[in-house]
Amino acid sequence: MSENAVRKRPRADSDVVVKAERQDDEVRVVEYINHPTLYFEDGNTILSCSSTLFCVHRSILSKHSTVLKNLLDSLDKKSLRGCRHFIMKEGADDIEALLNVIYEGLRVDLPNITVESSPLLSSTLRMCTKYKIEHHDAKMLASRIQQARNAPYIPQNGVNVPNPQYDANAALQEDLIIHPGSVISLLRECGYDSPVVLAPLFYALSRGTWQFGGCAVGHHIAPLSHADVERLIIGVERLRAYHADFVTQLPSFPALVAAHKAQCEAGIRKYWATLGPTMLRATSGSRQPIEDWFSVITQAKANPNILSSYSVCAECAKLALAEMDRRREALWTNMPAYFELEG
């Protein structure tokens, strides 16, 4: 390489800098490119990722991250373009995600958290965790990534309530939703591991067991730790066992007066006896009990003739539906225990 090539310098208004670096007695030419939106002319600190340069404000970064503050306060004396220069180990996309949070905050389009948008969100959450960005939106992002799994119940003031955005047919669009195993791994890595956050994801993963095996064997649980794989196995066994108990155990209504007990309770028991074969032999088997209970309850509420055909009066029908709701909610509430997520 000629000496003239090594000494080449760009025009003053160029975004490209060609810099000669000496390593092991050899000259390596590095062609730096300014980041299009995160290279501030009034910045005083340069972060470089491979050939991409970010020119930022030291005070702003130090304010938002103690990790970055310690880095910027270090004795490293490298300089570039008259600014302190720090070479980052992460890729340019990761640093871009981090700086966007610092300068602009988190802006997440909730309805569109899919497999296409999740890599950026995952990178953002990881970087916020690594650099300890004290930003309340980071926790919100973790919650929103988890909620993208379409949970039937959501916590509200410490109580599980029906999710108004719940879609029982979301499984039809399973390929468009973030894979639960990947989300579990991401949240574990970033320290968001409360049972309320993880239980819906383990349930979502258990719903997809019909996809396991084949040419992609191991793919669905590959992101999980060994402990979480065991939790999944235990949880599937427990959840399906309790579901089978709920659909086969006939309800009892001791508060009914004698007249209703003789006719209505007998009718409810006859109706309930049809639930077991219907729900356990459904196309999906017993792998999505929350959705199956939701479907049966919705049909019974929409068509009063279903229970009246068993000689059940309207008031006793309400009791039967309330019991079905109770059993469905019990399955959901106990989900953290089924998957060993408590304690």
PDB file of N, CA and C in Angstrom, residues 246 319-333:
ATOM      1  N   PHE A 246     -61.198 -31.107  36.315  1.00  0.00           N
ATOM      2  CA  PHE A 246     -62.254 -30.094  36.295  1.00  0.00           C
ATOM      3  C   PHE A 246     -63.382 -30.440  35.324  1.00  0.00           C
ATOM      4  N   LEU A 319     -75.718 -20.253  37.838  1.00  0.00           N
ATOM      5  CA  LEU A 319     -74.832 -20.896  38.810  1.00  0.00           C
ATOM      6  C   LEU A 319     -73.850 -21.840  38.117  1.00  0.00           C
ATOM      7  N   ALA A 320     -74.355 -22.573  37.134  1.00  0.00           N
ATOM      8  CA  ALA A 320     -73.497 -23.508  36.404  1.00  0.00           C
ATOM      9  C   ALA A 320     -72.406 -22.758  35.638  1.00  0.00           C
ATOM     10  N   LEU A 321     -72.788 -21.655  34.992  1.00  0.00           N
ATOM     11  CA  LEU A 321     -71.816 -20.862  34.237  1.00  0.00           C
ATOM     12  C   LEU A 321     -70.789 -20.221  35.170  1.00  0.00           C
ATOM     13  N   ALA A 322     -71.247 -19.794  36.345  1.00  0.00           N
ATOM     14  CA  ALA A 322     -70.320 -19.215  37.319  1.00  0.00           C
ATOM     15  C   ALA A 322     -69.298 -20.251  37.785  1.00  0.00           C
ATOM     16  N   GLU A 323     -69.746 -21.500  37.945  1.00  0.00           N
ATOM     17  CA  GLU A 323     -68.828 -22.566  38.347  1.00  0.00           C
ATOM     18  C   GLU A 323     -67.813 -22.850  37.242  1.00  0.00           C
ATOM     19  N   MET A 324     -68.255 -22.791  36.003  1.00  0.00           N
ATOM     20  CA  MET A 324     -67.334 -22.995  34.882  1.00  0.00           C
ATOM     21  C   MET A 324     -66.297 -21.876  34.832  1.00  0.00           C
ATOM     22  N   ASP A 325     -66.763 -20.643  35.041  1.00  0.00           N
ATOM     23  CA  ASP A 325     -65.832 -19.506  35.085  1.00  0.00           C
ATOM     24  C   ASP A 325     -64.834 -19.672  36.221  1.00  0.00           C
ATOM     25  N   ARG A 326     -65.309 -20.152  37.367  1.00  0.00           N
ATOM     26  CA  ARG A 326     -64.442 -20.325  38.526  1.00  0.00           C
ATOM     27  C   ARG A 326     -63.350 -21.343  38.244  1.00  0.00           C
ATOM     28  N   ARG A 327     -63.716 -22.449  37.606  1.00  0.00           N
ATOM     29  CA  ARG A 327     -62.726 -23.491  37.325  1.00  0.00           C
ATOM     30  C   ARG A 327     -61.704 -23.009  36.293  1.00  0.00           C
ATOM     31  N   ARG A 328     -62.171 -22.273  35.313  1.00  0.00           N
ATOM     32  CA  ARG A 328     -61.243 -21.734  34.307  1.00  0.00           C
ATOM     33  C   ARG A 328     -60.258 -20.758  34.948  1.00  0.00           C
ATOM     34  N   GLU A 329     -60.778 -19.871  35.784  1.00  0.00           N
ATOM     35  CA  GLU A 329     -59.905 -18.899  36.442  1.00  0.00           C
ATOM     36  C   GLU A 329     -58.946 -19.588  37.406  1.00  0.00           C
ATOM     37  N   ALA A 330     -59.397 -20.667  38.052  1.00  0.00           N
ATOM     38  CA  ALA A 330     -58.517 -21.406  38.962  1.00  0.00           C
ATOM     39  C   ALA A 330     -57.330 -21.997  38.205  1.00  0.00           C
ATOM     40  N   LEU A 331     -57.585 -22.516  37.009  1.00  0.00           N
ATOM     41  CA  LEU A 331     -56.489 -23.036  36.193  1.00  0.00           C
ATOM     42  C   LEU A 331     -55.468 -21.942  35.917  1.00  0.00           C
ATOM     43  N   TRP A 332     -55.967 -20.762  35.554  1.00  0.00           N
ATOM     44  CA  TRP A 332     -55.052 -19.666  35.210  1.00  0.00           C
ATOM     45  C   TRP A 332     -54.307 -19.151  36.438  1.00  0.00           C
ATOM     46  N   THR A 333     -55.015 -18.980  37.539  1.00  0.00           N
ATOM     47  CA  THR A 333     -54.404 -18.444  38.756  1.00  0.00           C
ATOM     48  C   THR A 333     -53.307 -19.363  39.285  1.00  0.00           C
TER      49      THR A 333
END
